[in-house]
PDB file of C-alpha atoms in Angstrom:
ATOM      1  CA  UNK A   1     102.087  81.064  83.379  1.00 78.00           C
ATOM      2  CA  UNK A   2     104.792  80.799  86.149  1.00 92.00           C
ATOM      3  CA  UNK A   3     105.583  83.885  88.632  1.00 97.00           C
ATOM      4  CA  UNK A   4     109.260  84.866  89.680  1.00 97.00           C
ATOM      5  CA  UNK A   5     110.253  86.848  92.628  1.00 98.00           C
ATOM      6  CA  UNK A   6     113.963  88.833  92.557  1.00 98.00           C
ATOM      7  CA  UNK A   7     115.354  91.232  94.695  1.00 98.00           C
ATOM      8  CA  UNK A   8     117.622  94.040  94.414  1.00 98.00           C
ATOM      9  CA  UNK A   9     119.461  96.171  96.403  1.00 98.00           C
ATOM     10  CA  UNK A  10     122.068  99.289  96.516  1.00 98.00           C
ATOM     11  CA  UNK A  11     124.220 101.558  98.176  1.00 98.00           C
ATOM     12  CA  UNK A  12     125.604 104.916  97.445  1.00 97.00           C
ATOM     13  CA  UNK A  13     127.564 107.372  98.941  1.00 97.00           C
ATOM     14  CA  UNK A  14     127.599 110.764  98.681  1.00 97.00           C
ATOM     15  CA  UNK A  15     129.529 113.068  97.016  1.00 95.00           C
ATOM     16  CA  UNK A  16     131.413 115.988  98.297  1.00 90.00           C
ATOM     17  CA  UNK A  17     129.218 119.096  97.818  1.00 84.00           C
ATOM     18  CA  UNK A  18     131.410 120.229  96.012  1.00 86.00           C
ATOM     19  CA  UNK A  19     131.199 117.712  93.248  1.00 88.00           C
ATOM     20  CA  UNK A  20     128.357 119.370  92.418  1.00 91.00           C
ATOM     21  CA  UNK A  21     126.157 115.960  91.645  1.00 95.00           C
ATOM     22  CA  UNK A  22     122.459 116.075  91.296  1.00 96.00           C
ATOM     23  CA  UNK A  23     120.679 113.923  93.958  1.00 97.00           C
ATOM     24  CA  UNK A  24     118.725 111.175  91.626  1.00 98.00           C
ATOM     25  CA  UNK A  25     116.078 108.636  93.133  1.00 98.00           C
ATOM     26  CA  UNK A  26     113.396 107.442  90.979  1.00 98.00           C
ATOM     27  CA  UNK A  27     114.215 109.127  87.964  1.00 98.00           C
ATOM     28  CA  UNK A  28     113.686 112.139  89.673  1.00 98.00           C
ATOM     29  CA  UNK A  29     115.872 115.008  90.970  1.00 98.00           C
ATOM     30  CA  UNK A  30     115.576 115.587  94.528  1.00 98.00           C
ATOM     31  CA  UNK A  31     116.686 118.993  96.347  1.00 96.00           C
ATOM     32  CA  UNK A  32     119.790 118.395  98.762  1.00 96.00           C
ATOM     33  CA  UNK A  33     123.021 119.808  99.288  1.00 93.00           C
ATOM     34  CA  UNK A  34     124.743 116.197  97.550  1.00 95.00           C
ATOM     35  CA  UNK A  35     124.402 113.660  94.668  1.00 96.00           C
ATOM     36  CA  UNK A  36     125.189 110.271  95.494  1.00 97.00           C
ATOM     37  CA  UNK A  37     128.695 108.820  94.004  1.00 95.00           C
ATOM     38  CA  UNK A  38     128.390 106.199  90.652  1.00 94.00           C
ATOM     39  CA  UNK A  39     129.313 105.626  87.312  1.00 93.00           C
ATOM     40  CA  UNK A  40     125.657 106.308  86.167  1.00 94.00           C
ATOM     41  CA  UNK A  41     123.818 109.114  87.775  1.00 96.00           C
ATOM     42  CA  UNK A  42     123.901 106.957  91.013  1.00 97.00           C
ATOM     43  CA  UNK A  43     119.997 106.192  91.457  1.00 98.00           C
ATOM     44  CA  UNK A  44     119.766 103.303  94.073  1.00 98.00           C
ATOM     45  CA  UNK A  45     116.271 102.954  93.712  1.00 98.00           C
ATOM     46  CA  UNK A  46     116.469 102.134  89.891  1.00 98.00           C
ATOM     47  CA  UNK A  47     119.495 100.732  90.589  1.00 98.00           C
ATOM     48  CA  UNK A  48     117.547  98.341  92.851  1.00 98.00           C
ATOM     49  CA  UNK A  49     114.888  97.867  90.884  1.00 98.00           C
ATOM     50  CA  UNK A  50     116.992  96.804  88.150  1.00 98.00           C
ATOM     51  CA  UNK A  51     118.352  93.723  90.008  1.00 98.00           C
ATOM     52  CA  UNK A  52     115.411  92.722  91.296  1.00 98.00           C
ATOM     53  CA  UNK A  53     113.731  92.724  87.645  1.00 98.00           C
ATOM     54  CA  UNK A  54     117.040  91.359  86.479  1.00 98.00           C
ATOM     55  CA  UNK A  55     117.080  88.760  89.567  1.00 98.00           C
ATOM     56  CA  UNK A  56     113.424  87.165  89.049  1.00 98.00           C
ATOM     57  CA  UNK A  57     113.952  86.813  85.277  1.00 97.00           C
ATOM     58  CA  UNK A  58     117.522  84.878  85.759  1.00 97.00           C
ATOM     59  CA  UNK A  59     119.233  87.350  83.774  1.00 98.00           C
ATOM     60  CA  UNK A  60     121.976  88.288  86.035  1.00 97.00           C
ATOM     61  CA  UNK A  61     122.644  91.701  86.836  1.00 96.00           C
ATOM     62  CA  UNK A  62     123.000  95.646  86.811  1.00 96.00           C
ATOM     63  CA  UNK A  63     126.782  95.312  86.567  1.00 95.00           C
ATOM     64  CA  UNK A  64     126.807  92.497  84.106  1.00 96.00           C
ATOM     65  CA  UNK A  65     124.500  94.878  81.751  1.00 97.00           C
ATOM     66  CA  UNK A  66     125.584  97.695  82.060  1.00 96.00           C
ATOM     67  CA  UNK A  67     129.641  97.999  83.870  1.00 93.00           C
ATOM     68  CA  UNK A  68     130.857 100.439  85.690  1.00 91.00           C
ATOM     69  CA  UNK A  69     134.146 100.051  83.401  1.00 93.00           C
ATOM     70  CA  UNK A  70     132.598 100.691  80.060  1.00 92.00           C
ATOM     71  CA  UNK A  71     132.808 104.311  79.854  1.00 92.00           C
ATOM     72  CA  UNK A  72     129.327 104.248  77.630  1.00 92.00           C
ATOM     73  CA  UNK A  73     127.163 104.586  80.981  1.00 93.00           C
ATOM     74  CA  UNK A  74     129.199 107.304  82.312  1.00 92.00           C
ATOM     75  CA  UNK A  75     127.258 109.613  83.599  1.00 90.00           C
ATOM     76  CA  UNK A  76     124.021 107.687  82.148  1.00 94.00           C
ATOM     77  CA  UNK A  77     120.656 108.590  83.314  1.00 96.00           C
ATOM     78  CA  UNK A  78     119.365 105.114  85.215  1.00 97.00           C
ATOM     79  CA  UNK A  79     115.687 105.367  83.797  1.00 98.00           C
ATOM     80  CA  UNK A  80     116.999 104.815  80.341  1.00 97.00           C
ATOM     81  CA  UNK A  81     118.834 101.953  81.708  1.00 98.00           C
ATOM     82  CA  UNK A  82     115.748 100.854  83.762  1.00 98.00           C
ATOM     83  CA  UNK A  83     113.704 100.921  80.252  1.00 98.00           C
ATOM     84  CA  UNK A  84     116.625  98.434  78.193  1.00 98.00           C
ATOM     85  CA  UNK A  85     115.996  95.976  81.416  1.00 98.00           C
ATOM     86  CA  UNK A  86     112.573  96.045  80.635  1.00 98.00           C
ATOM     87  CA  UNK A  87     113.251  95.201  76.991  1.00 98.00           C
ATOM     88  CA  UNK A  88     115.477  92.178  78.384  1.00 98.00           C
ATOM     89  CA  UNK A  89     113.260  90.885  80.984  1.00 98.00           C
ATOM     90  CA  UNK A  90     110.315  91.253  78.010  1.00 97.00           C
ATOM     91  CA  UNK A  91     112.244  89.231  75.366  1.00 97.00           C
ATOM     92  CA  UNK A  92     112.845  86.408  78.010  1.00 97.00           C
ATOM     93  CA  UNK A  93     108.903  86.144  78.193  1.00 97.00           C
ATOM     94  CA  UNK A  94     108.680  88.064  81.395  1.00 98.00           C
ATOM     95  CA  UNK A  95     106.239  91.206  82.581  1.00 97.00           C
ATOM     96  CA  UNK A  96     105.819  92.968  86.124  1.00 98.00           C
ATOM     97  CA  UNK A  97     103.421  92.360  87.787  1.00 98.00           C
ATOM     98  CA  UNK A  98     104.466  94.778  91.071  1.00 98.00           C
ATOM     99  CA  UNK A  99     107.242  96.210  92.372  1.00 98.00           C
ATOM    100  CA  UNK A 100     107.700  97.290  95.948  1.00 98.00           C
ATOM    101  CA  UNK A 101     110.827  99.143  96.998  1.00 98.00           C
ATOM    102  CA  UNK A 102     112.528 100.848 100.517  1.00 98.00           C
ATOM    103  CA  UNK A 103     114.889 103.780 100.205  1.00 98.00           C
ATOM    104  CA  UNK A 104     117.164 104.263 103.446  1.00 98.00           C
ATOM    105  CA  UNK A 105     118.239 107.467 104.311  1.00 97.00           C
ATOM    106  CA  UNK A 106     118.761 109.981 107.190  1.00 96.00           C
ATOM    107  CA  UNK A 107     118.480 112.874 104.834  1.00 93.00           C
ATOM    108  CA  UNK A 108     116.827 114.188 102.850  1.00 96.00           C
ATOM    109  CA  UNK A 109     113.044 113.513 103.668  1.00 94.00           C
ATOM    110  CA  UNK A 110     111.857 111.919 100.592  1.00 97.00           C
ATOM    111  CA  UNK A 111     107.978 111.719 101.132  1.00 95.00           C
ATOM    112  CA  UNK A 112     107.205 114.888  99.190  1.00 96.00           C
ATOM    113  CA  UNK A 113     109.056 113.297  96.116  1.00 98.00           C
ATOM    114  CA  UNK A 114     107.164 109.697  96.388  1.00 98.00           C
ATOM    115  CA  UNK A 115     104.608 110.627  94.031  1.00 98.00           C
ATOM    116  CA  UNK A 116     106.708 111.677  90.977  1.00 98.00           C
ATOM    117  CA  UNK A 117     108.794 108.752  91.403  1.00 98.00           C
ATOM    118  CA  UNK A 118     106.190 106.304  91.260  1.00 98.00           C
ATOM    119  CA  UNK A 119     104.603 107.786  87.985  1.00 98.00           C
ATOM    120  CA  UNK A 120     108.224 108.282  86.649  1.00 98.00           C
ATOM    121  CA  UNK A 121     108.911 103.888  87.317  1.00 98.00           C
ATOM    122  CA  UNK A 122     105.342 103.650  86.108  1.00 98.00           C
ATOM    123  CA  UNK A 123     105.789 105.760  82.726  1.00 98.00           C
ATOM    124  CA  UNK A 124     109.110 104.227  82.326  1.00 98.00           C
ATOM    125  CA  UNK A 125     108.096 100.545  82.631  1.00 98.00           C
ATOM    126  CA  UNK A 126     104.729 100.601  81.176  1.00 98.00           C
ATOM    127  CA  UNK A 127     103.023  99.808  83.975  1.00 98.00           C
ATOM    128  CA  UNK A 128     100.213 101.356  86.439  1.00 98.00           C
ATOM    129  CA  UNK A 129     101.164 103.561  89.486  1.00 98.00           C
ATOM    130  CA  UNK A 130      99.230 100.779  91.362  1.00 98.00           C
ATOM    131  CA  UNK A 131     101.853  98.062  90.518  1.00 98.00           C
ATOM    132  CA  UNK A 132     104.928 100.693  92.315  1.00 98.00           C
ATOM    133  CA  UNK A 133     105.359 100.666  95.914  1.00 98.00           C
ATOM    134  CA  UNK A 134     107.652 103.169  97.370  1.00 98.00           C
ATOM    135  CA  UNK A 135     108.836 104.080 101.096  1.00 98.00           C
ATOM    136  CA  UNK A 136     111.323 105.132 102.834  1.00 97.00           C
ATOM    137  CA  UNK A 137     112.746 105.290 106.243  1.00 97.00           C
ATOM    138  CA  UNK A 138     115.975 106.160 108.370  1.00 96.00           C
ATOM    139  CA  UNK A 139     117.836 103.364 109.962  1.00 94.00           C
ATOM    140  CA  UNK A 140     117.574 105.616 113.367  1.00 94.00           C
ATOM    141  CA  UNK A 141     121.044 107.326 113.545  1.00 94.00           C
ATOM    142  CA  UNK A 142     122.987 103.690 112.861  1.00 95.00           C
ATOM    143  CA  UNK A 143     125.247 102.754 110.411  1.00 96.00           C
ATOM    144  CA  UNK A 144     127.552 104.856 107.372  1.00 95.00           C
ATOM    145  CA  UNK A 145     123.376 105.342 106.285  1.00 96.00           C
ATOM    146  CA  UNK A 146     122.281 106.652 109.571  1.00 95.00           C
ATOM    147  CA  UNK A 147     125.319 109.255 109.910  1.00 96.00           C
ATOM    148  CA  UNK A 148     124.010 110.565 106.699  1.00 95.00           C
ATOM    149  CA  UNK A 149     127.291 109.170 104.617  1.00 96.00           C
ATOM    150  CA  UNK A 150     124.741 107.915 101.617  1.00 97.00           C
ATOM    151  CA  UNK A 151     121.339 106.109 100.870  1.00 98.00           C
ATOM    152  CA  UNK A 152     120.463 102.386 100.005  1.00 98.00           C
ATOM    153  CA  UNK A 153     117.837 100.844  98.385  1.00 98.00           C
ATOM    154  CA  UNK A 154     116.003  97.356  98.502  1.00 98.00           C
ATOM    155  CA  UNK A 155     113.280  96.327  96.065  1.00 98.00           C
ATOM    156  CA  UNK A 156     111.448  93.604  94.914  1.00 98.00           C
ATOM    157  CA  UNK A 157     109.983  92.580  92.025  1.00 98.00           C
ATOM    158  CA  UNK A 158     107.437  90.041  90.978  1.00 98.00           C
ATOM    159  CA  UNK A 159     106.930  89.084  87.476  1.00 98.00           C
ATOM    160  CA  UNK A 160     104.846  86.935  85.012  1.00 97.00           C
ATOM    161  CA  UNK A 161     106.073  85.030  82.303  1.00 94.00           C
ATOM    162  CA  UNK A 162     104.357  82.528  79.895  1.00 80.00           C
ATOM    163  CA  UNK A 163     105.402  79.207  80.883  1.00 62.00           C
ATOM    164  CA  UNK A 164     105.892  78.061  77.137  1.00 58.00           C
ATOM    165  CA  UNK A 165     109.128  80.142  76.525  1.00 53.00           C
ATOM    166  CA  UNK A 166     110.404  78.768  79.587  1.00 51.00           C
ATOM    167  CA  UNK A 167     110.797  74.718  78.931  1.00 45.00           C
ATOM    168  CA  UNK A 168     113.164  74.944  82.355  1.00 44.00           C
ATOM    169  CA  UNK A 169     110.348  75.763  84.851  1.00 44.00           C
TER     170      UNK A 169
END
């Protein structure tokens, strides 16, 4: 058995209010005045999580999967996407053994919302809530994140794979 570490990360901005996005994070819909700008529905925590699976399998990455420019994932909801990376990292010979993830943003306040999104990643990946780690924090007022122009996302993800469908490692 061999272990594999990746890590993801990802930025959005908002949109205008006006645009009228939903504000996705986790696979689940979070109350505020703006959706975050993307091709997909513009989760940066799946988005995140996606790489970092992606990343510790060798398998590339969000973009390569699933482009911005194919107009298929317009609009796409990023837990069905999440779900086809588990396929791929699955058929490589790879499982999760934990993920652990940090959502930046000044606003909104995202701890009433950690729950669902953790039994959401968990439903979606087949795994238990134990194995999903979720926080989040502000970066204090700095940066395009601190004056509340969109939210990032860093995860990590370590997985198992049987060493036998590997003859590289």
């Amino acid at each position: 058995m061999s272990l594999r570490i990746g890590l993801g990360y990802d930025v959005h901005a908002f949109a205008l209010p006006e645009a009228n996005r939903p504000l996705m994070l986790g696979g689940v819909k979070v109350e505020h005045d703006k959706g975050l700008l993307g091709h997909s529905d513009a989760d940066v925590l799946i988005h995140a999580i996606a790489d970092a699976m992606l990343g510790a399998a060798r398998l590339g990455d969000i973009g390569q999967h699933f482009p911005d420019t194919d107009p298929t994932y317009l609009g796409a909801d990023s837990l069905e996407l999440l779900a086809k990376v588990n396929g791929l990292i699955a058929e490589a010979g790879f499982s999760i053994v934990d993920i652990d993830c940090v959502i930046q943003a000044e606003k909104p306040k995202l701890a009433p919302y950690r729950e669902q999104m953790r039994k959401k990643l968990a439903n979606c990946l087949g795994v238990d809530m134990a194995s999903i780690g979720i926080k989040a924090t502000t970066t204090e007022g700095l940066g395009a994140i601190g004056r509340a122009e969109g939210i990032a996302a860093t995860a990590v993800a370590l997985l198992i794979g049987n060493k036998e469908s590997h003859a590289y490692l």
